[in-house]
mmCIF file with all atom_site columns, C-alpha atoms in Angstrom:
data_model
loop_
_atom_site.group_PDB
_atom_site.id
_atom_site.type_symbol
_atom_site.label_atom_id
_atom_site.label_alt_id
_atom_site.label_comp_id
_atom_site.label_asym_id
_atom_site.label_entity_id
_atom_site.label_seq_id
_atom_site.pdbx_PDB_ins_code
_atom_site.Cartn_x
_atom_site.Cartn_y
_atom_site.Cartn_z
_atom_site.occupancy
_atom_site.B_iso_or_equiv
_atom_site.pdbx_formal_charge
_atom_site.auth_seq_id
_atom_site.auth_comp_id
_atom_site.auth_asym_id
_atom_site.auth_atom_id
_atom_site.pdbx_PDB_model_num
ATOM 1   C CA . LEU A 1 1   ? -40.251 -158.862 -79.422  1.00 56.00 ? 84  LEU A CA 1
ATOM 2   C CA . ALA A 1 2   ? -38.243 -156.205 -81.214  1.00 59.00 ? 85  ALA A CA 1
ATOM 3   C CA . LYS A 1 3   ? -37.156 -158.238 -84.220  1.00 83.00 ? 86  LYS A CA 1
ATOM 4   C CA . THR A 1 4   ? -34.364 -156.683 -86.208  1.00 90.00 ? 87  THR A CA 1
ATOM 5   C CA . THR A 1 5   ? -33.642 -156.808 -89.922  1.00 93.00 ? 88  THR A CA 1
ATOM 6   C CA . GLN A 1 6   ? -30.283 -156.038 -91.507  1.00 95.00 ? 89  GLN A CA 1
ATOM 7   C CA . PRO A 1 7   ? -28.880 -156.454 -95.012  1.00 96.00 ? 90  PRO A CA 1
ATOM 8   C CA . ILE A 1 8   ? -27.107 -159.782 -95.338  1.00 95.00 ? 91  ILE A CA 1
ATOM 9   C CA . SER A 1 9   ? -24.031 -158.303 -96.929  1.00 97.00 ? 92  SER A CA 1
ATOM 10  C CA . MET A 1 10  ? -22.478 -155.080 -98.191  1.00 97.00 ? 93  MET A CA 1
ATOM 11  C CA . ASP A 1 11  ? -19.376 -154.196 -100.181 1.00 97.00 ? 94  ASP A CA 1
ATOM 12  C CA . SER A 1 12  ? -17.396 -150.987 -100.120 1.00 98.00 ? 95  SER A CA 1
ATOM 13  C CA . TYR A 1 13  ? -13.917 -149.634 -100.782 1.00 98.00 ? 96  TYR A CA 1
ATOM 14  C CA . GLU A 1 14  ? -11.159 -148.339 -98.598  1.00 97.00 ? 97  GLU A CA 1
ATOM 15  C CA . GLY A 1 15  ? -11.581 -144.717 -97.602  1.00 97.00 ? 98  GLY A CA 1
ATOM 16  C CA . GLN A 1 16  ? -15.337 -144.673 -98.161  1.00 97.00 ? 99  GLN A CA 1
ATOM 17  C CA . GLU A 1 17  ? -18.020 -144.013 -95.587  1.00 98.00 ? 100 GLU A CA 1
ATOM 18  C CA . VAL A 1 18  ? -20.211 -147.049 -94.952  1.00 98.00 ? 101 VAL A CA 1
ATOM 19  C CA . ASN A 1 19  ? -23.738 -146.915 -93.595  1.00 98.00 ? 102 ASN A CA 1
ATOM 20  C CA . ILE A 1 20  ? -25.474 -150.055 -92.344  1.00 98.00 ? 103 ILE A CA 1
ATOM 21  C CA . THR A 1 21  ? -29.145 -149.809 -91.479  1.00 97.00 ? 104 THR A CA 1
ATOM 22  C CA . CYS A 1 22  ? -31.074 -151.982 -89.056  1.00 95.00 ? 105 CYS A CA 1
ATOM 23  C CA . SER A 1 23  ? -34.872 -152.066 -88.977  1.00 95.00 ? 106 SER A CA 1
ATOM 24  C CA . HIS A 1 24  ? -36.651 -152.629 -85.672  1.00 93.00 ? 107 HIS A CA 1
ATOM 25  C CA . ASN A 1 25  ? -40.273 -151.697 -86.252  1.00 92.00 ? 108 ASN A CA 1
ATOM 26  C CA . ASN A 1 26  ? -41.638 -152.818 -82.895  1.00 89.00 ? 109 ASN A CA 1
ATOM 27  C CA . ILE A 1 27  ? -38.912 -151.452 -80.672  1.00 90.00 ? 110 ILE A CA 1
ATOM 28  C CA . ALA A 1 28  ? -40.118 -150.947 -77.104  1.00 88.00 ? 111 ALA A CA 1
ATOM 29  C CA . THR A 1 29  ? -39.899 -147.770 -75.050  1.00 90.00 ? 112 THR A CA 1
ATOM 30  C CA . ASN A 1 30  ? -37.140 -149.107 -72.805  1.00 87.00 ? 113 ASN A CA 1
ATOM 31  C CA . ASP A 1 31  ? -35.071 -150.652 -75.607  1.00 89.00 ? 114 ASP A CA 1
ATOM 32  C CA . TYR A 1 32  ? -31.614 -149.424 -76.500  1.00 90.00 ? 115 TYR A CA 1
ATOM 33  C CA . ILE A 1 33  ? -29.845 -150.043 -79.800  1.00 93.00 ? 116 ILE A CA 1
ATOM 34  C CA . THR A 1 34  ? -26.334 -151.455 -79.722  1.00 93.00 ? 117 THR A CA 1
ATOM 35  C CA . TRP A 1 35  ? -23.978 -152.343 -82.544  1.00 95.00 ? 118 TRP A CA 1
ATOM 36  C CA . TYR A 1 36  ? -21.210 -154.916 -82.423  1.00 96.00 ? 119 TYR A CA 1
ATOM 37  C CA . GLN A 1 37  ? -18.418 -155.977 -84.768  1.00 97.00 ? 120 GLN A CA 1
ATOM 38  C CA . GLN A 1 38  ? -17.323 -159.590 -85.016  1.00 97.00 ? 121 GLN A CA 1
ATOM 39  C CA . PHE A 1 39  ? -14.295 -161.104 -86.703  1.00 97.00 ? 122 PHE A CA 1
ATOM 40  C CA . PRO A 1 40  ? -14.127 -164.857 -87.442  1.00 93.00 ? 123 PRO A CA 1
ATOM 41  C CA . SER A 1 41  ? -13.538 -167.031 -84.377  1.00 92.00 ? 124 SER A CA 1
ATOM 42  C CA . GLN A 1 42  ? -13.707 -164.053 -82.014  1.00 95.00 ? 125 GLN A CA 1
ATOM 43  C CA . GLY A 1 43  ? -16.316 -162.655 -79.690  1.00 95.00 ? 126 GLY A CA 1
ATOM 44  C CA . PRO A 1 44  ? -18.238 -159.545 -80.756  1.00 96.00 ? 127 PRO A CA 1
ATOM 45  C CA . ARG A 1 45  ? -16.686 -156.199 -79.989  1.00 95.00 ? 128 ARG A CA 1
ATOM 46  C CA . PHE A 1 46  ? -18.812 -153.277 -78.794  1.00 94.00 ? 129 PHE A CA 1
ATOM 47  C CA . ILE A 1 47  ? -18.962 -150.384 -81.258  1.00 97.00 ? 130 ILE A CA 1
ATOM 48  C CA . ILE A 1 48  ? -21.644 -147.961 -80.157  1.00 96.00 ? 131 ILE A CA 1
ATOM 49  C CA . GLN A 1 49  ? -24.947 -147.702 -78.308  1.00 94.00 ? 132 GLN A CA 1
ATOM 50  C CA . GLY A 1 50  ? -27.793 -145.225 -78.460  1.00 95.00 ? 133 GLY A CA 1
ATOM 51  C CA . TYR A 1 51  ? -31.387 -144.565 -77.538  1.00 94.00 ? 134 TYR A CA 1
ATOM 52  C CA . LYS A 1 52  ? -32.409 -141.712 -79.824  1.00 93.00 ? 135 LYS A CA 1
ATOM 53  C CA . THR A 1 53  ? -31.043 -139.027 -82.156  1.00 91.00 ? 136 THR A CA 1
ATOM 54  C CA . LYS A 1 54  ? -27.320 -139.223 -82.867  1.00 96.00 ? 137 LYS A CA 1
ATOM 55  C CA . VAL A 1 55  ? -24.434 -140.718 -80.974  1.00 96.00 ? 138 VAL A CA 1
ATOM 56  C CA . THR A 1 56  ? -20.801 -140.409 -82.010  1.00 97.00 ? 139 THR A CA 1
ATOM 57  C CA . ASN A 1 57  ? -17.616 -141.916 -80.639  1.00 96.00 ? 140 ASN A CA 1
ATOM 58  C CA . GLU A 1 58  ? -14.085 -142.299 -81.902  1.00 94.00 ? 141 GLU A CA 1
ATOM 59  C CA . VAL A 1 59  ? -14.906 -145.130 -84.312  1.00 95.00 ? 142 VAL A CA 1
ATOM 60  C CA . ALA A 1 60  ? -18.496 -144.669 -85.489  1.00 97.00 ? 143 ALA A CA 1
ATOM 61  C CA . SER A 1 61  ? -21.730 -142.712 -85.446  1.00 98.00 ? 144 SER A CA 1
ATOM 62  C CA . LEU A 1 62  ? -25.210 -144.011 -84.782  1.00 98.00 ? 145 LEU A CA 1
ATOM 63  C CA . PHE A 1 63  ? -28.235 -142.272 -86.247  1.00 98.00 ? 146 PHE A CA 1
ATOM 64  C CA . ILE A 1 64  ? -31.658 -142.985 -84.808  1.00 97.00 ? 147 ILE A CA 1
ATOM 65  C CA . PRO A 1 65  ? -34.741 -141.242 -86.232  1.00 97.00 ? 148 PRO A CA 1
ATOM 66  C CA . ALA A 1 66  ? -37.463 -139.862 -84.001  1.00 96.00 ? 149 ALA A CA 1
ATOM 67  C CA . ASP A 1 67  ? -39.723 -142.905 -84.410  1.00 96.00 ? 150 ASP A CA 1
ATOM 68  C CA . ARG A 1 68  ? -36.787 -145.218 -83.483  1.00 96.00 ? 151 ARG A CA 1
ATOM 69  C CA . LYS A 1 69  ? -38.004 -147.872 -85.931  1.00 95.00 ? 152 LYS A CA 1
ATOM 70  C CA . SER A 1 70  ? -34.599 -148.058 -87.529  1.00 96.00 ? 153 SER A CA 1
ATOM 71  C CA . SER A 1 71  ? -31.010 -147.125 -86.866  1.00 96.00 ? 154 SER A CA 1
ATOM 72  C CA . THR A 1 72  ? -27.967 -146.553 -89.048  1.00 98.00 ? 155 THR A CA 1
ATOM 73  C CA . LEU A 1 73  ? -24.406 -147.337 -88.124  1.00 98.00 ? 156 LEU A CA 1
ATOM 74  C CA . SER A 1 74  ? -21.982 -145.072 -89.947  1.00 98.00 ? 157 SER A CA 1
ATOM 75  C CA . LEU A 1 75  ? -18.327 -146.024 -90.307  1.00 98.00 ? 158 LEU A CA 1
ATOM 76  C CA . PRO A 1 76  ? -16.182 -143.156 -91.636  1.00 95.00 ? 159 PRO A CA 1
ATOM 77  C CA . ARG A 1 77  ? -13.302 -143.874 -94.009  1.00 94.00 ? 160 ARG A CA 1
ATOM 78  C CA . VAL A 1 78  ? -13.267 -147.648 -93.756  1.00 97.00 ? 161 VAL A CA 1
ATOM 79  C CA . SER A 1 79  ? -10.121 -149.729 -94.173  1.00 97.00 ? 162 SER A CA 1
ATOM 80  C CA . LEU A 1 80  ? -9.547  -153.370 -95.097  1.00 97.00 ? 163 LEU A CA 1
ATOM 81  C CA . SER A 1 81  ? -9.481  -154.249 -91.409  1.00 97.00 ? 164 SER A CA 1
ATOM 82  C CA . ASP A 1 82  ? -13.120 -153.195 -91.095  1.00 97.00 ? 165 ASP A CA 1
ATOM 83  C CA . THR A 1 83  ? -14.131 -156.316 -93.040  1.00 98.00 ? 166 THR A CA 1
ATOM 84  C CA . ALA A 1 84  ? -16.281 -158.141 -90.479  1.00 98.00 ? 167 ALA A CA 1
ATOM 85  C CA . VAL A 1 85  ? -19.834 -159.002 -89.520  1.00 97.00 ? 168 VAL A CA 1
ATOM 86  C CA . TYR A 1 86  ? -21.787 -156.192 -87.888  1.00 98.00 ? 169 TYR A CA 1
ATOM 87  C CA . TYR A 1 87  ? -24.689 -156.964 -85.556  1.00 95.00 ? 170 TYR A CA 1
ATOM 88  C CA . CYS A 1 88  ? -27.539 -154.768 -84.424  1.00 93.00 ? 171 CYS A CA 1
ATOM 89  C CA . LEU A 1 89  ? -28.854 -155.604 -80.950  1.00 91.00 ? 172 LEU A CA 1
ATOM 90  C CA . VAL A 1 90  ? -32.087 -154.197 -79.579  1.00 89.00 ? 173 VAL A CA 1
ATOM 91  C CA . GLY A 1 91  ? -33.169 -154.695 -76.020  1.00 85.00 ? 174 GLY A CA 1
ATOM 92  C CA . ASP A 1 92  ? -33.872 -153.375 -72.567  1.00 79.00 ? 175 ASP A CA 1
ATOM 93  C CA . MET A 1 93  ? -30.463 -152.697 -71.052  1.00 66.00 ? 176 MET A CA 1
ATOM 94  C CA . ASP A 1 94  ? -31.862 -152.165 -67.577  1.00 66.00 ? 177 ASP A CA 1
ATOM 95  C CA . SER A 1 95  ? -33.458 -155.577 -67.335  1.00 64.00 ? 178 SER A CA 1
ATOM 96  C CA . ASN A 1 96  ? -31.407 -157.401 -69.997  1.00 58.00 ? 179 ASN A CA 1
ATOM 97  C CA . TYR A 1 97  ? -34.756 -158.726 -71.076  1.00 60.00 ? 180 TYR A CA 1
ATOM 98  C CA . GLN A 1 98  ? -35.414 -160.008 -74.573  1.00 60.00 ? 181 GLN A CA 1
ATOM 99  C CA . LEU A 1 99  ? -32.171 -158.968 -76.168  1.00 72.00 ? 182 LEU A CA 1
ATOM 100 C CA . ILE A 1 100 ? -32.727 -159.773 -79.823  1.00 73.00 ? 183 ILE A CA 1
ATOM 101 C CA . TRP A 1 101 ? -29.743 -160.117 -82.142  1.00 80.00 ? 184 TRP A CA 1
ATOM 102 C CA . GLY A 1 102 ? -30.068 -159.392 -85.822  1.00 80.00 ? 185 GLY A CA 1
ATOM 103 C CA . ALA A 1 103 ? -28.724 -161.839 -88.381  1.00 88.00 ? 186 ALA A CA 1
ATOM 104 C CA . GLY A 1 104 ? -25.700 -159.648 -88.967  1.00 95.00 ? 187 GLY A CA 1
ATOM 105 C CA . THR A 1 105 ? -24.350 -157.806 -91.989  1.00 97.00 ? 188 THR A CA 1
ATOM 106 C CA . LYS A 1 106 ? -21.212 -159.143 -93.644  1.00 97.00 ? 189 LYS A CA 1
ATOM 107 C CA . LEU A 1 107 ? -19.226 -156.075 -94.673  1.00 98.00 ? 190 LEU A CA 1
ATOM 108 C CA . ILE A 1 108 ? -16.450 -156.605 -97.199  1.00 98.00 ? 191 ILE A CA 1
ATOM 109 C CA . ILE A 1 109 ? -14.014 -153.777 -97.810  1.00 98.00 ? 192 ILE A CA 1
ATOM 110 C CA . LYS A 1 110 ? -12.086 -153.902 -101.064 1.00 97.00 ? 193 LYS A CA 1
ATOM 111 C CA . PRO A 1 111 ? -8.785  -152.165 -101.815 1.00 95.00 ? 194 PRO A CA 1
ATOM 112 C CA . GLY B 2 1   ? -11.454 -151.171 -69.803  1.00 68.00 ? 177 GLY B CA 1
ATOM 113 C CA . ALA B 2 2   ? -14.290 -153.734 -69.686  1.00 80.00 ? 178 ALA B CA 1
ATOM 114 C CA . VAL B 2 3   ? -12.166 -156.779 -70.471  1.00 91.00 ? 179 VAL B CA 1
ATOM 115 C CA . VAL B 2 4   ? -13.711 -160.237 -70.444  1.00 95.00 ? 180 VAL B CA 1
ATOM 116 C CA . SER B 2 5   ? -11.488 -163.297 -70.494  1.00 95.00 ? 181 SER B CA 1
ATOM 117 C CA . GLN B 2 6   ? -12.773 -166.674 -71.626  1.00 97.00 ? 182 GLN B CA 1
ATOM 118 C CA . HIS B 2 7   ? -10.906 -169.921 -71.159  1.00 96.00 ? 183 HIS B CA 1
ATOM 119 C CA . PRO B 2 8   ? -10.106 -172.236 -72.831  1.00 97.00 ? 184 PRO B CA 1
ATOM 120 C CA . SER B 2 9   ? -10.098 -170.785 -76.325  1.00 96.00 ? 185 SER B CA 1
ATOM 121 C CA . TRP B 2 10  ? -10.525 -174.197 -77.846  1.00 96.00 ? 186 TRP B CA 1
ATOM 122 C CA . VAL B 2 11  ? -11.005 -177.724 -76.608  1.00 96.00 ? 187 VAL B CA 1
ATOM 123 C CA . ILE B 2 12  ? -11.226 -181.130 -78.217  1.00 96.00 ? 188 ILE B CA 1
ATOM 124 C CA . CYS B 2 13  ? -12.548 -184.041 -76.221  1.00 94.00 ? 189 CYS B CA 1
ATOM 125 C CA . LYS B 2 14  ? -14.153 -187.421 -76.542  1.00 95.00 ? 190 LYS B CA 1
ATOM 126 C CA . SER B 2 15  ? -17.868 -187.973 -76.615  1.00 96.00 ? 191 SER B CA 1
ATOM 127 C CA . GLY B 2 16  ? -19.334 -188.477 -73.154  1.00 96.00 ? 192 GLY B CA 1
ATOM 128 C CA . THR B 2 17  ? -16.952 -186.223 -71.271  1.00 95.00 ? 193 THR B CA 1
ATOM 129 C CA . SER B 2 18  ? -17.874 -182.989 -69.546  1.00 96.00 ? 194 SER B CA 1
ATOM 130 C CA . VAL B 2 19  ? -16.259 -179.698 -70.444  1.00 97.00 ? 195 VAL B CA 1
ATOM 131 C CA . LYS B 2 20  ? -16.068 -176.567 -68.322  1.00 97.00 ? 196 LYS B CA 1
ATOM 132 C CA . ILE B 2 21  ? -15.655 -173.105 -69.815  1.00 97.00 ? 197 ILE B CA 1
ATOM 133 C CA . GLU B 2 22  ? -14.737 -170.126 -67.643  1.00 97.00 ? 198 GLU B CA 1
ATOM 134 C CA . CYS B 2 23  ? -15.696 -166.509 -68.181  1.00 96.00 ? 199 CYS B CA 1
ATOM 135 C CA . ARG B 2 24  ? -14.056 -163.782 -66.118  1.00 95.00 ? 200 ARG B CA 1
ATOM 136 C CA . SER B 2 25  ? -14.558 -160.046 -66.026  1.00 92.00 ? 201 SER B CA 1
ATOM 137 C CA . LEU B 2 26  ? -11.051 -158.741 -65.395  1.00 93.00 ? 202 LEU B CA 1
ATOM 138 C CA . ASP B 2 27  ? -11.557 -155.081 -64.596  1.00 89.00 ? 203 ASP B CA 1
ATOM 139 C CA . PHE B 2 28  ? -15.174 -154.725 -63.556  1.00 89.00 ? 204 PHE B CA 1
ATOM 140 C CA . GLN B 2 29  ? -17.798 -156.462 -61.492  1.00 90.00 ? 205 GLN B CA 1
ATOM 141 C CA . ALA B 2 30  ? -20.320 -158.174 -63.707  1.00 88.00 ? 206 ALA B CA 1
ATOM 142 C CA . THR B 2 31  ? -23.781 -158.279 -62.233  1.00 87.00 ? 207 THR B CA 1
ATOM 143 C CA . THR B 2 32  ? -25.001 -160.187 -65.259  1.00 90.00 ? 208 THR B CA 1
ATOM 144 C CA . MET B 2 33  ? -23.290 -162.695 -67.498  1.00 93.00 ? 209 MET B CA 1
ATOM 145 C CA . PHE B 2 34  ? -24.589 -164.227 -70.698  1.00 94.00 ? 210 PHE B CA 1
ATOM 146 C CA . TRP B 2 35  ? -23.761 -167.429 -72.511  1.00 96.00 ? 211 TRP B CA 1
ATOM 147 C CA . TYR B 2 36  ? -24.192 -167.748 -76.251  1.00 96.00 ? 212 TYR B CA 1
ATOM 148 C CA . ARG B 2 37  ? -23.748 -170.422 -78.842  1.00 96.00 ? 213 ARG B CA 1
ATOM 149 C CA . GLN B 2 38  ? -22.869 -169.635 -82.433  1.00 95.00 ? 214 GLN B CA 1
ATOM 150 C CA . PHE B 2 39  ? -22.919 -171.919 -85.426  1.00 94.00 ? 215 PHE B CA 1
ATOM 151 C CA . PRO B 2 40  ? -20.871 -171.137 -88.552  1.00 91.00 ? 216 PRO B CA 1
ATOM 152 C CA . LYS B 2 41  ? -22.152 -168.154 -90.517  1.00 88.00 ? 217 LYS B CA 1
ATOM 153 C CA . GLN B 2 42  ? -25.024 -167.625 -88.096  1.00 90.00 ? 218 GLN B CA 1
ATOM 154 C CA . SER B 2 43  ? -25.890 -165.047 -85.494  1.00 90.00 ? 219 SER B CA 1
ATOM 155 C CA . LEU B 2 44  ? -25.458 -165.461 -81.765  1.00 92.00 ? 220 LEU B CA 1
ATOM 156 C CA . MET B 2 45  ? -28.012 -167.630 -79.985  1.00 92.00 ? 221 MET B CA 1
ATOM 157 C CA . LEU B 2 46  ? -28.542 -166.716 -76.366  1.00 92.00 ? 222 LEU B CA 1
ATOM 158 C CA . MET B 2 47  ? -28.461 -169.807 -74.178  1.00 94.00 ? 223 MET B CA 1
ATOM 159 C CA . ALA B 2 48  ? -28.861 -168.355 -70.714  1.00 93.00 ? 224 ALA B CA 1
ATOM 160 C CA . THR B 2 49  ? -28.532 -165.277 -68.578  1.00 91.00 ? 225 THR B CA 1
ATOM 161 C CA . SER B 2 50  ? -27.110 -165.422 -65.084  1.00 89.00 ? 226 SER B CA 1
ATOM 162 C CA . ASN B 2 51  ? -27.010 -162.942 -62.257  1.00 86.00 ? 227 ASN B CA 1
ATOM 163 C CA . GLU B 2 52  ? -24.459 -163.282 -59.502  1.00 81.00 ? 228 GLU B CA 1
ATOM 164 C CA . GLY B 2 53  ? -25.668 -165.468 -56.692  1.00 79.00 ? 229 GLY B CA 1
ATOM 165 C CA . SER B 2 54  ? -28.846 -166.656 -58.369  1.00 82.00 ? 230 SER B CA 1
ATOM 166 C CA . LYS B 2 55  ? -29.843 -169.417 -60.736  1.00 86.00 ? 231 LYS B CA 1
ATOM 167 C CA . ALA B 2 56  ? -29.418 -168.880 -64.432  1.00 91.00 ? 232 ALA B CA 1
ATOM 168 C CA . THR B 2 57  ? -32.383 -168.172 -66.649  1.00 91.00 ? 233 THR B CA 1
ATOM 169 C CA . TYR B 2 58  ? -32.316 -170.445 -69.666  1.00 93.00 ? 234 TYR B CA 1
ATOM 170 C CA . GLU B 2 59  ? -33.763 -169.690 -73.065  1.00 91.00 ? 235 GLU B CA 1
ATOM 171 C CA . GLN B 2 60  ? -36.468 -171.906 -74.430  1.00 90.00 ? 236 GLN B CA 1
ATOM 172 C CA . GLY B 2 61  ? -35.070 -175.117 -75.842  1.00 92.00 ? 237 GLY B CA 1
ATOM 173 C CA . VAL B 2 62  ? -31.819 -175.017 -73.867  1.00 94.00 ? 238 VAL B CA 1
ATOM 174 C CA . GLU B 2 63  ? -31.455 -177.970 -71.503  1.00 94.00 ? 239 GLU B CA 1
ATOM 175 C CA . LYS B 2 64  ? -30.406 -176.690 -68.111  1.00 93.00 ? 240 LYS B CA 1
ATOM 176 C CA . ASP B 2 65  ? -29.206 -180.132 -67.017  1.00 94.00 ? 241 ASP B CA 1
ATOM 177 C CA . LYS B 2 66  ? -27.047 -180.337 -70.113  1.00 96.00 ? 242 LYS B CA 1
ATOM 178 C CA . PHE B 2 67  ? -25.565 -176.866 -69.880  1.00 97.00 ? 243 PHE B CA 1
ATOM 179 C CA . LEU B 2 68  ? -24.800 -176.109 -66.241  1.00 96.00 ? 244 LEU B CA 1
ATOM 180 C CA . ILE B 2 69  ? -24.148 -172.480 -65.450  1.00 94.00 ? 245 ILE B CA 1
ATOM 181 C CA . ASN B 2 70  ? -22.634 -171.194 -62.248  1.00 90.00 ? 246 ASN B CA 1
ATOM 182 C CA . HIS B 2 71  ? -22.184 -167.518 -61.439  1.00 88.00 ? 247 HIS B CA 1
ATOM 183 C CA . ALA B 2 72  ? -20.658 -167.697 -57.998  1.00 82.00 ? 248 ALA B CA 1
ATOM 184 C CA . SER B 2 73  ? -18.976 -164.307 -57.938  1.00 89.00 ? 249 SER B CA 1
ATOM 185 C CA . LEU B 2 74  ? -19.153 -160.918 -59.606  1.00 89.00 ? 250 LEU B CA 1
ATOM 186 C CA . THR B 2 75  ? -16.165 -161.767 -61.772  1.00 92.00 ? 251 THR B CA 1
ATOM 187 C CA . LEU B 2 76  ? -16.619 -165.411 -62.691  1.00 93.00 ? 252 LEU B CA 1
ATOM 188 C CA . SER B 2 77  ? -19.193 -167.517 -64.457  1.00 94.00 ? 253 SER B CA 1
ATOM 189 C CA . THR B 2 78  ? -18.746 -171.054 -65.713  1.00 95.00 ? 254 THR B CA 1
ATOM 190 C CA . LEU B 2 79  ? -20.556 -173.113 -68.317  1.00 97.00 ? 255 LEU B CA 1
ATOM 191 C CA . THR B 2 80  ? -20.249 -176.877 -68.073  1.00 97.00 ? 256 THR B CA 1
ATOM 192 C CA . VAL B 2 81  ? -21.343 -178.962 -71.015  1.00 97.00 ? 257 VAL B CA 1
ATOM 193 C CA . THR B 2 82  ? -22.173 -182.304 -69.443  1.00 96.00 ? 258 THR B CA 1
ATOM 194 C CA . SER B 2 83  ? -21.782 -185.602 -71.256  1.00 96.00 ? 259 SER B CA 1
ATOM 195 C CA . ALA B 2 84  ? -20.882 -183.785 -74.442  1.00 95.00 ? 260 ALA B CA 1
ATOM 196 C CA . HIS B 2 85  ? -21.683 -185.321 -77.810  1.00 95.00 ? 261 HIS B CA 1
ATOM 197 C CA . PRO B 2 86  ? -20.705 -184.337 -81.355  1.00 95.00 ? 262 PRO B CA 1
ATOM 198 C CA . GLU B 2 87  ? -23.881 -182.276 -81.794  1.00 95.00 ? 263 GLU B CA 1
ATOM 199 C CA . ASP B 2 88  ? -22.678 -180.052 -78.934  1.00 96.00 ? 264 ASP B CA 1
ATOM 200 C CA . SER B 2 89  ? -19.708 -178.998 -81.014  1.00 96.00 ? 265 SER B CA 1
ATOM 201 C CA . SER B 2 90  ? -19.963 -175.263 -81.530  1.00 96.00 ? 266 SER B CA 1
ATOM 202 C CA . PHE B 2 91  ? -18.493 -171.858 -80.709  1.00 97.00 ? 267 PHE B CA 1
ATOM 203 C CA . TYR B 2 92  ? -19.493 -170.791 -77.210  1.00 98.00 ? 268 TYR B CA 1
ATOM 204 C CA . ILE B 2 93  ? -19.185 -167.144 -76.217  1.00 97.00 ? 269 ILE B CA 1
ATOM 205 C CA . CYS B 2 94  ? -19.740 -165.414 -72.906  1.00 96.00 ? 270 CYS B CA 1
ATOM 206 C CA . SER B 2 95  ? -20.407 -161.776 -72.194  1.00 95.00 ? 271 SER B CA 1
ATOM 207 C CA . ALA B 2 96  ? -20.682 -159.671 -69.087  1.00 93.00 ? 272 ALA B CA 1
ATOM 208 C CA . SER B 2 97  ? -22.305 -156.415 -68.138  1.00 90.00 ? 273 SER B CA 1
ATOM 209 C CA . TRP B 2 98  ? -23.209 -154.290 -65.142  1.00 86.00 ? 274 TRP B CA 1
ATOM 210 C CA . GLY B 2 99  ? -26.172 -152.022 -64.610  1.00 80.00 ? 275 GLY B CA 1
ATOM 211 C CA . ASN B 2 100 ? -27.449 -150.759 -67.956  1.00 77.00 ? 276 ASN B CA 1
ATOM 212 C CA . GLN B 2 101 ? -24.047 -150.969 -69.613  1.00 84.00 ? 277 GLN B CA 1
ATOM 213 C CA . PRO B 2 102 ? -23.627 -152.843 -72.912  1.00 88.00 ? 278 PRO B CA 1
ATOM 214 C CA . GLN B 2 103 ? -22.369 -156.385 -72.935  1.00 91.00 ? 279 GLN B CA 1
ATOM 215 C CA . HIS B 2 104 ? -18.648 -156.989 -73.284  1.00 93.00 ? 280 HIS B CA 1
ATOM 216 C CA . PHE B 2 105 ? -17.619 -160.294 -74.793  1.00 95.00 ? 281 PHE B CA 1
ATOM 217 C CA . GLY B 2 106 ? -14.956 -162.894 -74.310  1.00 96.00 ? 282 GLY B CA 1
ATOM 218 C CA . ASP B 2 107 ? -13.146 -164.282 -77.325  1.00 95.00 ? 283 ASP B CA 1
ATOM 219 C CA . GLY B 2 108 ? -15.145 -167.498 -77.384  1.00 97.00 ? 284 GLY B CA 1
ATOM 220 C CA . THR B 2 109 ? -14.396 -171.183 -76.967  1.00 98.00 ? 285 THR B CA 1
ATOM 221 C CA . ARG B 2 110 ? -14.299 -173.532 -79.922  1.00 97.00 ? 286 ARG B CA 1
ATOM 222 C CA . LEU B 2 111 ? -15.610 -176.878 -78.664  1.00 97.00 ? 287 LEU B CA 1
ATOM 223 C CA . SER B 2 112 ? -15.089 -179.991 -80.773  1.00 96.00 ? 288 SER B CA 1
ATOM 224 C CA . ILE B 2 113 ? -16.481 -183.309 -79.596  1.00 95.00 ? 289 ILE B CA 1
ATOM 225 C CA . LEU B 2 114 ? -15.100 -186.394 -81.285  1.00 94.00 ? 290 LEU B CA 1
#
């Protein structure tokens, strides 16, 4: 099982770039890496997904090194509304098999 | 796109009653739907995975007779908590996906059993 490890919490300030790293040392060949954002009493919201190298969309970037044993979610110029819990999910998207959720990182953005 | 609607958003009921939660994919056909349970300040716990037209696959420790899952169509899955008791009180969340696409989540159902 591709167990994931994330920092429990992080603090940052408005306008800063925030990087959250997830470790997944025994990631399998068919596993993808997906990041979600969750606000209290809401379902998680999809942020970004990748398999290797770098992926960028309108809200974030995802950096995955060649060995794929970790991944880093990068949020550019955060605002107060980015305060949330961020989850790293590793699993085989083709079979939906053994999707393992990390414990989540509580990100607090300060003014 | 990829909108998932979950209903009801919250429910309070007496111990011993059964509660049904609906999960609908509004703008796509979901070949797979997932049901999660989340306790306060904890991560999501996968309860079961269901594919349209087939029986759900339950995670270890989840009672299939307690948590009945039906995935009768490509846009609807239901979770029924049978004979609910206070220990079943939790936040239940569904998600849906198709092919190798990421999961898209509903907004969850807060279930409180008195």
